[in-house]
PDB file of C-alpha atoms in Angstrom:
ATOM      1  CA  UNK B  25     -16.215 -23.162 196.731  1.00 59.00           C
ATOM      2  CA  UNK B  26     -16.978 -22.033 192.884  1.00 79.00           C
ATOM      3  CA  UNK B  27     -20.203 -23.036 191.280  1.00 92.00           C
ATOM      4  CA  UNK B  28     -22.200 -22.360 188.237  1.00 97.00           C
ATOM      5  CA  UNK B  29     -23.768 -18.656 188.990  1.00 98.00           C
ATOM      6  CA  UNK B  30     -27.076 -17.883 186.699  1.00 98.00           C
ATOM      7  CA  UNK B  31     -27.083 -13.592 186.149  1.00 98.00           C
ATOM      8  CA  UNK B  32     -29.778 -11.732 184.717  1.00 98.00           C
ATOM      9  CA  UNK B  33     -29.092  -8.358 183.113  1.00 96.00           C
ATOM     10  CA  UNK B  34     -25.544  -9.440 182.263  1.00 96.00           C
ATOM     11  CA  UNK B  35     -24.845  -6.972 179.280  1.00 95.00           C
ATOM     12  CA  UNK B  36     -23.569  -3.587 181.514  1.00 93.00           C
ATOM     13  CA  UNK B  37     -22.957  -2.442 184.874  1.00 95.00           C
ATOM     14  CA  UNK B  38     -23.685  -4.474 187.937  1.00 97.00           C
ATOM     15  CA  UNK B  39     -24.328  -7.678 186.017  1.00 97.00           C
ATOM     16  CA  UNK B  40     -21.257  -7.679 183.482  1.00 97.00           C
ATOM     17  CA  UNK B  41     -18.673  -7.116 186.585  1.00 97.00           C
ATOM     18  CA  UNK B  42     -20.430  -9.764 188.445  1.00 98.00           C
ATOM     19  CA  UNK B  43     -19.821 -11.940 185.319  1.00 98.00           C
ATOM     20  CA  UNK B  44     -16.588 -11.352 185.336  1.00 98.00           C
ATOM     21  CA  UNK B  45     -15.457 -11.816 189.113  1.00 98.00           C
ATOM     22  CA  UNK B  46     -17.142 -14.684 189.663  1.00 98.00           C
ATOM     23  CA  UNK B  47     -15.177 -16.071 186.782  1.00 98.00           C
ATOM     24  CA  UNK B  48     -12.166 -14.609 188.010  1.00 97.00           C
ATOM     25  CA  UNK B  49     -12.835 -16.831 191.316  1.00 97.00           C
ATOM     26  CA  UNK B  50     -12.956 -20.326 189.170  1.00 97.00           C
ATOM     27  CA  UNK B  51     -17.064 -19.936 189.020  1.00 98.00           C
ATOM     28  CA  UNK B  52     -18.874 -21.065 186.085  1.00 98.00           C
ATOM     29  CA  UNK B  53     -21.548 -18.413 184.580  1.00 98.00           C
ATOM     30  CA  UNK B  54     -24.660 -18.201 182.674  1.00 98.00           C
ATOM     31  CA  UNK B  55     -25.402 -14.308 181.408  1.00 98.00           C
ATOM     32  CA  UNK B  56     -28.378 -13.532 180.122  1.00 97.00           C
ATOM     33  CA  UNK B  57     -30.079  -9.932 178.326  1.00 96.00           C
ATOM     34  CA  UNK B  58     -31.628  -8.114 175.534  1.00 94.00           C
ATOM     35  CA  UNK B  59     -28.317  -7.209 173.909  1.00 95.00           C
ATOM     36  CA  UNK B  60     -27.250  -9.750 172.258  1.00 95.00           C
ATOM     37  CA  UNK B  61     -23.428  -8.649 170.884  1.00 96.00           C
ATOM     38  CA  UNK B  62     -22.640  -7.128 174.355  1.00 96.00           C
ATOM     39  CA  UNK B  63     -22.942 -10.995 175.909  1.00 97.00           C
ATOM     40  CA  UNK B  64     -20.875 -12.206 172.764  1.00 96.00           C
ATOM     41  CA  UNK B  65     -18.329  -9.943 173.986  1.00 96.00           C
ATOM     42  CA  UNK B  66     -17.981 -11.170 177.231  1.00 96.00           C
ATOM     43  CA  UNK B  67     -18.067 -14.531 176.358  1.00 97.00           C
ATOM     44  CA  UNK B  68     -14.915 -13.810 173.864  1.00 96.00           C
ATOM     45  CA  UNK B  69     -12.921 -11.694 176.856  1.00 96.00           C
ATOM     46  CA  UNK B  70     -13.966 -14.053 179.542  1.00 97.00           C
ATOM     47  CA  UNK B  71     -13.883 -17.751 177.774  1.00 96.00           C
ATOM     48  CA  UNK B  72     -16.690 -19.974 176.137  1.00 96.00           C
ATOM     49  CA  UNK B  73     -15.601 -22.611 178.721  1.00 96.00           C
ATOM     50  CA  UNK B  74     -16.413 -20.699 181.786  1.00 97.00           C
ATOM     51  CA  UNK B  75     -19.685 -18.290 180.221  1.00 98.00           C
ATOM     52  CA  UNK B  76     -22.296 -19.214 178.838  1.00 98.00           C
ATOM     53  CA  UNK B  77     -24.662 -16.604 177.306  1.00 98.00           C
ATOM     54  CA  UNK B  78     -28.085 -16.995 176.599  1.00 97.00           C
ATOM     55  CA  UNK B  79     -30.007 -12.904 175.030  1.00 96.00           C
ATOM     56  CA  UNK B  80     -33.673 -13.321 176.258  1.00 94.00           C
ATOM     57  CA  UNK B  81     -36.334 -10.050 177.078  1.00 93.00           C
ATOM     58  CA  UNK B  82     -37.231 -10.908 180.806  1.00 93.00           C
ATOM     59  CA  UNK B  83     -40.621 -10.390 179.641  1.00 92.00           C
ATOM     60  CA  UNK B  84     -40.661 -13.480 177.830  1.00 93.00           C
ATOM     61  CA  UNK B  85     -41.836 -16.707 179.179  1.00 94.00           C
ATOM     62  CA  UNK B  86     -41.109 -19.278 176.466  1.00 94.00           C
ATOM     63  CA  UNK B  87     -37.433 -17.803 176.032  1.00 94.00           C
ATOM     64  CA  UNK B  88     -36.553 -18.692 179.731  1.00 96.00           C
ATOM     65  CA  UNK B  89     -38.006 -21.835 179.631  1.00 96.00           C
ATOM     66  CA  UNK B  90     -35.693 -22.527 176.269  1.00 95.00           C
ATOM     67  CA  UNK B  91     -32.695 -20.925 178.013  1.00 95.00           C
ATOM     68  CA  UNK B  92     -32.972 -23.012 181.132  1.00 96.00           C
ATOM     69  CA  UNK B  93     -33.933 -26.257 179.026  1.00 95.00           C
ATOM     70  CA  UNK B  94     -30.823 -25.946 176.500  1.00 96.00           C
ATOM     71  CA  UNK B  95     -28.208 -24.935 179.296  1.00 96.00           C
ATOM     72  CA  UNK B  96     -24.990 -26.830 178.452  1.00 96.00           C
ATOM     73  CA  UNK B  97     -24.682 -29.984 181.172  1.00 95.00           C
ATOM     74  CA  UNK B  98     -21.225 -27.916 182.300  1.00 95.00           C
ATOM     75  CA  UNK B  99     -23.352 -25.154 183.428  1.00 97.00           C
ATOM     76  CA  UNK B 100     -27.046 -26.919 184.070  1.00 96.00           C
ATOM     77  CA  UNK B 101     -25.982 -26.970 188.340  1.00 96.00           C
ATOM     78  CA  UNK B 102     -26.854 -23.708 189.023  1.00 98.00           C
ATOM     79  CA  UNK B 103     -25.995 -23.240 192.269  1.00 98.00           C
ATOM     80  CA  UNK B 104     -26.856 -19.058 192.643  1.00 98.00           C
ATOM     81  CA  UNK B 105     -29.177 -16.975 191.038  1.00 98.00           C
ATOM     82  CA  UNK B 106     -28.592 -13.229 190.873  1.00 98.00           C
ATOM     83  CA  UNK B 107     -31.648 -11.661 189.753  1.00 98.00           C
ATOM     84  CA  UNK B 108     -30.119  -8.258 188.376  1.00 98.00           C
ATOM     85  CA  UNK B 109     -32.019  -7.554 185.277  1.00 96.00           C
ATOM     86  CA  UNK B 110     -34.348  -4.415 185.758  1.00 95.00           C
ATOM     87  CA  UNK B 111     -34.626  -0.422 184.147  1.00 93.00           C
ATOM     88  CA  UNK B 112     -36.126   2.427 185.266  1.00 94.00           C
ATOM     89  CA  UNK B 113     -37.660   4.251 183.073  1.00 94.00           C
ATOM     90  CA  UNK B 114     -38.630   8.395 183.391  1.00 92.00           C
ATOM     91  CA  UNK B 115     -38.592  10.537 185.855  1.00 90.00           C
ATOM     92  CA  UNK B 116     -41.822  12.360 185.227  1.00 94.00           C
ATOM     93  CA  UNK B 117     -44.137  12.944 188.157  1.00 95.00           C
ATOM     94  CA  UNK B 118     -46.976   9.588 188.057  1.00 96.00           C
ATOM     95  CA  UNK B 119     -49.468  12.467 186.429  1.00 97.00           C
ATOM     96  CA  UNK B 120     -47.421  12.576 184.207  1.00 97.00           C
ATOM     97  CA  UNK B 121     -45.989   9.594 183.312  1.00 96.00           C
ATOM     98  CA  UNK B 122     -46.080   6.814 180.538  1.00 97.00           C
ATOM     99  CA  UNK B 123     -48.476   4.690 181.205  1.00 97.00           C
ATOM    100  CA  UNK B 124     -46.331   2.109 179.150  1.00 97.00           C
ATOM    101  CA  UNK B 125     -43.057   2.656 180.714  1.00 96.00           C
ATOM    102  CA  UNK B 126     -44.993   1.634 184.039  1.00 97.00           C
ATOM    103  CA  UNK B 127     -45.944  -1.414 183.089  1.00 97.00           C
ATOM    104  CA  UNK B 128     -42.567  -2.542 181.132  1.00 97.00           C
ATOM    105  CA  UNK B 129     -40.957  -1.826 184.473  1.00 97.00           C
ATOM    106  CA  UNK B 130     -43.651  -4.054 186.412  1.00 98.00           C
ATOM    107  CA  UNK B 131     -43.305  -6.679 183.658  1.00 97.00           C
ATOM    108  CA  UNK B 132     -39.514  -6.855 183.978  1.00 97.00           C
ATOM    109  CA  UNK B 133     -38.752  -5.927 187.772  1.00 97.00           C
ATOM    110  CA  UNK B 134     -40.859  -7.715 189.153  1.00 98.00           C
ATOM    111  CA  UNK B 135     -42.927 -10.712 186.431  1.00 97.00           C
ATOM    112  CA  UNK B 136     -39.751 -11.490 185.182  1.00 97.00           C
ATOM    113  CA  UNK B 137     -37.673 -11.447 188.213  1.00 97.00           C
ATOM    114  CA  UNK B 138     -40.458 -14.056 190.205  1.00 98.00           C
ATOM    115  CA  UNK B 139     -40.757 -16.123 186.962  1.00 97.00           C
ATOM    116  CA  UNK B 140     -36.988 -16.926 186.692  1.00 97.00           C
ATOM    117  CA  UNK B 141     -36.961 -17.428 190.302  1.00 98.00           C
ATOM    118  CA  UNK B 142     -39.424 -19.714 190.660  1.00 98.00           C
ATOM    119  CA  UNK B 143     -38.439 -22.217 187.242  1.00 97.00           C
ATOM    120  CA  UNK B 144     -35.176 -21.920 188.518  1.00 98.00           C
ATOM    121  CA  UNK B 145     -36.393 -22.970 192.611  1.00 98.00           C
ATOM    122  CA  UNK B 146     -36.432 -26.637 191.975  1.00 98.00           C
ATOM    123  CA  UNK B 147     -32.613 -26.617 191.172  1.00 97.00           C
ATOM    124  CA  UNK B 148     -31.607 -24.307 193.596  1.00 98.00           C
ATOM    125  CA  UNK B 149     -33.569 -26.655 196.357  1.00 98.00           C
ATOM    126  CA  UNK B 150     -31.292 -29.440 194.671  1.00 98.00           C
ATOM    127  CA  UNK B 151     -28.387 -27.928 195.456  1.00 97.00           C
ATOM    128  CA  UNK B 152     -28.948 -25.779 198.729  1.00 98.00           C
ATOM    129  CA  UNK B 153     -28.043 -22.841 196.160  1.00 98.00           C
ATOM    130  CA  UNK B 154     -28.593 -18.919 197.001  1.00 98.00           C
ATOM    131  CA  UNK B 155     -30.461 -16.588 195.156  1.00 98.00           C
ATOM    132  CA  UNK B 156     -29.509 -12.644 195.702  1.00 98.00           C
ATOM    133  CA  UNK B 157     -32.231 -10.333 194.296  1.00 98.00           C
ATOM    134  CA  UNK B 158     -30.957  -6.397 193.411  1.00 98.00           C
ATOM    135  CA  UNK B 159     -33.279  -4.065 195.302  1.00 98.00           C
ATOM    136  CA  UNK B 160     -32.830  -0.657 195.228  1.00 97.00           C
ATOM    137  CA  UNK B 161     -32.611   2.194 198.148  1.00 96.00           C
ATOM    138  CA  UNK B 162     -35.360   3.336 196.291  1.00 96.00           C
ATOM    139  CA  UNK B 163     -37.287   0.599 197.611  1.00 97.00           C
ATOM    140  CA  UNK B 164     -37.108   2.560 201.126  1.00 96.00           C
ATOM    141  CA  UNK B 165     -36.509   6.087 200.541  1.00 95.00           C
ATOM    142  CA  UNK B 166     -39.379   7.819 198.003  1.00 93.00           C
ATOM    143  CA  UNK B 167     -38.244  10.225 195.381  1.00 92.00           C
ATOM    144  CA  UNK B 168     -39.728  12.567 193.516  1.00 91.00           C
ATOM    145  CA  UNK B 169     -39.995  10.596 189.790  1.00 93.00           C
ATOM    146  CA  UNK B 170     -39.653   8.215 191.155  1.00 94.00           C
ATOM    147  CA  UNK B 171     -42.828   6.476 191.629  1.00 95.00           C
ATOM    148  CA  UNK B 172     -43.107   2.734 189.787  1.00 97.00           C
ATOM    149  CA  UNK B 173     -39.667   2.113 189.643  1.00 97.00           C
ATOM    150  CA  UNK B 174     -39.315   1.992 193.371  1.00 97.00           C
ATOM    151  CA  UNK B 175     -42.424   0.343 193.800  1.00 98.00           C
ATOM    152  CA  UNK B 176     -41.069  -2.360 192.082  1.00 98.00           C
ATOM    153  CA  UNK B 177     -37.627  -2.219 194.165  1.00 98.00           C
ATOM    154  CA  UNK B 178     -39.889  -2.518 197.434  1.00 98.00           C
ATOM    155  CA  UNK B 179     -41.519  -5.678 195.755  1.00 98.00           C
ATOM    156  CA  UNK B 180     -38.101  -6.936 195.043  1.00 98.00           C
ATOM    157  CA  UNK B 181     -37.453  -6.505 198.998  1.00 98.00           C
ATOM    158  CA  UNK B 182     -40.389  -8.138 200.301  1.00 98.00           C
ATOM    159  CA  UNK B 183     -40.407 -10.818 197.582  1.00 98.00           C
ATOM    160  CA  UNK B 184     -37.319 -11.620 199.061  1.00 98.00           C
ATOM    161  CA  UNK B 185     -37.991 -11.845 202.664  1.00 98.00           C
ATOM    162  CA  UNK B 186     -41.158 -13.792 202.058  1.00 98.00           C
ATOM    163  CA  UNK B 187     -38.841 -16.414 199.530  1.00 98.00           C
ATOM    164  CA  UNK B 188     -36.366 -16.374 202.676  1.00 98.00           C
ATOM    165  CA  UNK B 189     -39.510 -17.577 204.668  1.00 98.00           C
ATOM    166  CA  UNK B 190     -41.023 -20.432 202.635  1.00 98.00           C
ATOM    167  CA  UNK B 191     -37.378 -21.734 201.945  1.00 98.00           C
ATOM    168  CA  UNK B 192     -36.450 -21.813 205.416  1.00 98.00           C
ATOM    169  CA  UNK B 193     -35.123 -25.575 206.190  1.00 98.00           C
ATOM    170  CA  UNK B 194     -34.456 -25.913 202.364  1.00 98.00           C
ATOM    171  CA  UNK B 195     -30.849 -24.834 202.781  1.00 98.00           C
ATOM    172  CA  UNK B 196     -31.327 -21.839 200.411  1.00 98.00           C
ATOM    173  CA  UNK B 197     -29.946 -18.617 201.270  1.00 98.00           C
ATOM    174  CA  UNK B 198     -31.853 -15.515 200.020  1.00 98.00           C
ATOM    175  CA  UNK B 199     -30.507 -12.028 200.061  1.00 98.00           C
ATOM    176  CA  UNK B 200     -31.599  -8.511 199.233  1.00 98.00           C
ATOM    177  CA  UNK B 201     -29.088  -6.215 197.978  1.00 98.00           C
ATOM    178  CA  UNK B 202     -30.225  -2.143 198.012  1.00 98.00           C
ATOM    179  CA  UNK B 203     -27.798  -0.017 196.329  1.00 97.00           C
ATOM    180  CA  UNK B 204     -27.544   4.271 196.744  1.00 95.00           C
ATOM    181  CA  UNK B 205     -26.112   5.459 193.737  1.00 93.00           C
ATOM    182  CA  UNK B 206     -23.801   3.445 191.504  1.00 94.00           C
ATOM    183  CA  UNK B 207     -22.443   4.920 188.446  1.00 89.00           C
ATOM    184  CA  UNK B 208     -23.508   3.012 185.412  1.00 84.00           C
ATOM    185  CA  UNK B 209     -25.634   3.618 181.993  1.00 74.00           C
ATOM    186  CA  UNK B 210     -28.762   3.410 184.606  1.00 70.00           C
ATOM    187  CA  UNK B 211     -29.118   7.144 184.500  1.00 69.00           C
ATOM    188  CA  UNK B 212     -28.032   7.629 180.888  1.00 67.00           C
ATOM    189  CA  UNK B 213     -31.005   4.347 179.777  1.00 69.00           C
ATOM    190  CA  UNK B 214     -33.540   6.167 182.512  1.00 72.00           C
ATOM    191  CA  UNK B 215     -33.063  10.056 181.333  1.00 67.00           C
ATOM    192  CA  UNK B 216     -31.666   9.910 177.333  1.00 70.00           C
ATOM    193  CA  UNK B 217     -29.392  11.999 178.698  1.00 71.00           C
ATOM    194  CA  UNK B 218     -25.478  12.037 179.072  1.00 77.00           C
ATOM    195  CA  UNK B 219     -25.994  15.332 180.248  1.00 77.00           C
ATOM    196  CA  UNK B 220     -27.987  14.559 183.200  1.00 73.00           C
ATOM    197  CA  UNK B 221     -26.357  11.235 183.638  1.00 71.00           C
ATOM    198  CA  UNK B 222     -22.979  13.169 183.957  1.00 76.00           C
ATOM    199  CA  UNK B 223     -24.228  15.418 186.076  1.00 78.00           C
ATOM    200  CA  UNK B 224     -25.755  13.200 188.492  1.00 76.00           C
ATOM    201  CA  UNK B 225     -22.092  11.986 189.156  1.00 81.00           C
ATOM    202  CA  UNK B 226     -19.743  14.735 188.958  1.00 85.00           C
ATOM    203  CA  UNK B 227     -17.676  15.097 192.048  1.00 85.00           C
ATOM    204  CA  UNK B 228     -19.827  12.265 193.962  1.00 86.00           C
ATOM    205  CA  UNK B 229     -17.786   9.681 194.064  1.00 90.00           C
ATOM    206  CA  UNK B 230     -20.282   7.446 193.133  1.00 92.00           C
ATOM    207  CA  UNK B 231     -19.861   3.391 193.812  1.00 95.00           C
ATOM    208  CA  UNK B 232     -18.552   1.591 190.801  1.00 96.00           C
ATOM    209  CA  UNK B 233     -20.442  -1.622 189.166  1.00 96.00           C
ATOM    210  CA  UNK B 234     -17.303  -3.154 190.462  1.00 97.00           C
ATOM    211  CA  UNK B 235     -18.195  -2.198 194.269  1.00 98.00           C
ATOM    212  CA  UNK B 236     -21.909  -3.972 194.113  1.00 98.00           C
ATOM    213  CA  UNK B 237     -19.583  -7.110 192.489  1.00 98.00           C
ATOM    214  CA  UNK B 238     -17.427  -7.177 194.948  1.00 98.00           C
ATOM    215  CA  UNK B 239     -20.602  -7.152 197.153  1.00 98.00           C
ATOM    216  CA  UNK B 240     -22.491  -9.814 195.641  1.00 98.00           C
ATOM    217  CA  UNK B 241     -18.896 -11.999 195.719  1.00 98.00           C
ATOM    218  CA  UNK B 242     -18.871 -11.644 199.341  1.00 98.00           C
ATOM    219  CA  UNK B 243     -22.385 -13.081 200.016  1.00 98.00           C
ATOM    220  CA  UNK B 244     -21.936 -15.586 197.835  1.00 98.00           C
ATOM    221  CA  UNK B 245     -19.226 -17.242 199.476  1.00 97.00           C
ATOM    222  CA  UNK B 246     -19.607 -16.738 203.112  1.00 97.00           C
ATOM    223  CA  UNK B 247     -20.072 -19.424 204.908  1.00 97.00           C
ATOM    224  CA  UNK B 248     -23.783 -21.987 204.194  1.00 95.00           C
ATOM    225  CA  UNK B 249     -24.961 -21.544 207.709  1.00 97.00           C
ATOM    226  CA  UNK B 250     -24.999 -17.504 207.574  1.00 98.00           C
ATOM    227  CA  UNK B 251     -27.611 -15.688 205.519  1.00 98.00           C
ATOM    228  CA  UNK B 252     -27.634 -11.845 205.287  1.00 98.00           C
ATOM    229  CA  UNK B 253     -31.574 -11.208 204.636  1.00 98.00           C
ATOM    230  CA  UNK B 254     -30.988  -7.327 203.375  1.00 98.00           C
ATOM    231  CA  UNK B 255     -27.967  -5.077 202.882  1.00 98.00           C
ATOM    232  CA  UNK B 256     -28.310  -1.798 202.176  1.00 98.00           C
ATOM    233  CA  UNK B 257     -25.537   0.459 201.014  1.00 97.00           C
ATOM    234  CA  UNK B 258     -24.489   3.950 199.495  1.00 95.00           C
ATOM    235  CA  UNK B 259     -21.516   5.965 199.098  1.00 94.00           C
ATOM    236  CA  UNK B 260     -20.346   8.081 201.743  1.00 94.00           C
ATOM    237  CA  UNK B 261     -21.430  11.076 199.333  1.00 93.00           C
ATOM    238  CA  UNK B 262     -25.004   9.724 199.801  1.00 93.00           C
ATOM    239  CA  UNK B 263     -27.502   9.942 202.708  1.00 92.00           C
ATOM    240  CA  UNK B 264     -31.008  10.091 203.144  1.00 87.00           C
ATOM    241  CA  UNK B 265     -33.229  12.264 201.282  1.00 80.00           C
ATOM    242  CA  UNK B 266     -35.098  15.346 203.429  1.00 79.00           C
ATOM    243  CA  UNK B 267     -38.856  15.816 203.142  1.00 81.00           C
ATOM    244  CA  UNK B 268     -40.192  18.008 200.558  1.00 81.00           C
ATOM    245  CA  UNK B 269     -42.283  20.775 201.661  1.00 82.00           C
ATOM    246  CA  UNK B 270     -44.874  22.894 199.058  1.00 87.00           C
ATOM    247  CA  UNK B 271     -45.301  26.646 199.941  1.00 86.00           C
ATOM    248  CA  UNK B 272     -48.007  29.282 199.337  1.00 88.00           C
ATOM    249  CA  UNK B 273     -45.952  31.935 197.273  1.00 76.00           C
TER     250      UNK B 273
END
């Protein structure tokens, strides 16, 4: 049955192509992000009726509370949140990092994902709603480079196994999603590089924004008495990562 779907991080990728096939199923949909033009846009292609967009940093308190507070009464039931918004930043060794890219990841992964969550918990109760929180294979397997940024992921993982706890009896579903590599602008925002990003993908098949979509979809409308607590996917290109091993030369 559609709903009204709230989606962080709506302006690219994962977040945009969930916008757009949850409105292609009949769903109602609030998009939020930084970039301000790119949620115009997909309020123009995908109708003012059925999206409503709302440009907020995640870091910012007082804009959520105006976003949720001035939500339209069509699209004030919010019956899922999908807590998407999130960047990684560098991919320098943590000696050598940015202290300040750290902490904008921490402030956005993780404050901002656990302050929409909970300001938007009292509705969700309301309406035995679901919440699906994007984690990261990153949250399981380390990387080189990639120290905070999966940190964060593995927050995003337990956060939502301890929500799934404390809602239990509430009706609320919570799931973890944990992507492997999906081509997006994620490598392009993360490096500065097209480069890089381009060569991260060539000949991998990657998965498509449209794949974690599709994936997010699913959960959403599976039956209210099943819950999927984590799923973890890659492409078939991907698998796990082997040990690194430093030699005397």
């Amino acid at each position: 049955m559609a709903g009204a779907a709230f989606i962080t991080g709506a302006t690219a990728g994962i977040g945009a192509a969930s916008a757009r096939r949850f409105v292609d199923a009949g769903w109602k949909v609030i998009v939020t992000g930084r970039r301000a033009e790119r949620l115009a846009a997909l309020v123009e292609q995908l109708g003012a009726d059925k999206v409503h967009a709302v440009s907020f940093d995640m870091r910012d308190d007082a804009a959520i509370d105006h976003a949720i507070a001035t939500l339209p009464p069509a699209f004030a039931d919010i019956d899922l949140l999908i807590n998407n918004a999130g960047l990684a930043l560098g991919t320098a060794p943590a000696q050598s990092a940015d202290l300040a890219q750290w902490r904008q990841m921490i402030d956005t992964n993780v404050t901002g994902l656990v302050t929409i969550t909970h300001k938007l918990l009292p509705t969700l109760i309301a309406r035995k709603g679901g919440i699906i929180n994007l984690s990261s294979v990153a949250a399981t397997y380390p990387y080189a480079g990639g120290n905070v940024y999966g940190g964060t992921k593995a927050f995003v993982h337990q956060f939502s196994l301890g929500l799934r706890s404390d809602l239990h009896g509430t009706g609320v579903r919570v799931t973890s999603i944990e992507p492997g590599m999906v081509e997006t602008e994620f490598t392009l925002i993360r490096t500065g590089s097209k480069v890089a990003s381009d060569s991260l993908y060539q000949g991998a098949a990657p998965m498509t924004a449209e794949d974690i979509a599709e994936t997010l979809f699913w959960v959403a409308t599976q039956p209210a008495h099943l819950n999927f607590n984590t799923i973890e996917l890659m492409p078939v290109s991907q698998s796990f990562g082997g040990f690194q091993v430093a030699r005397d030369s």
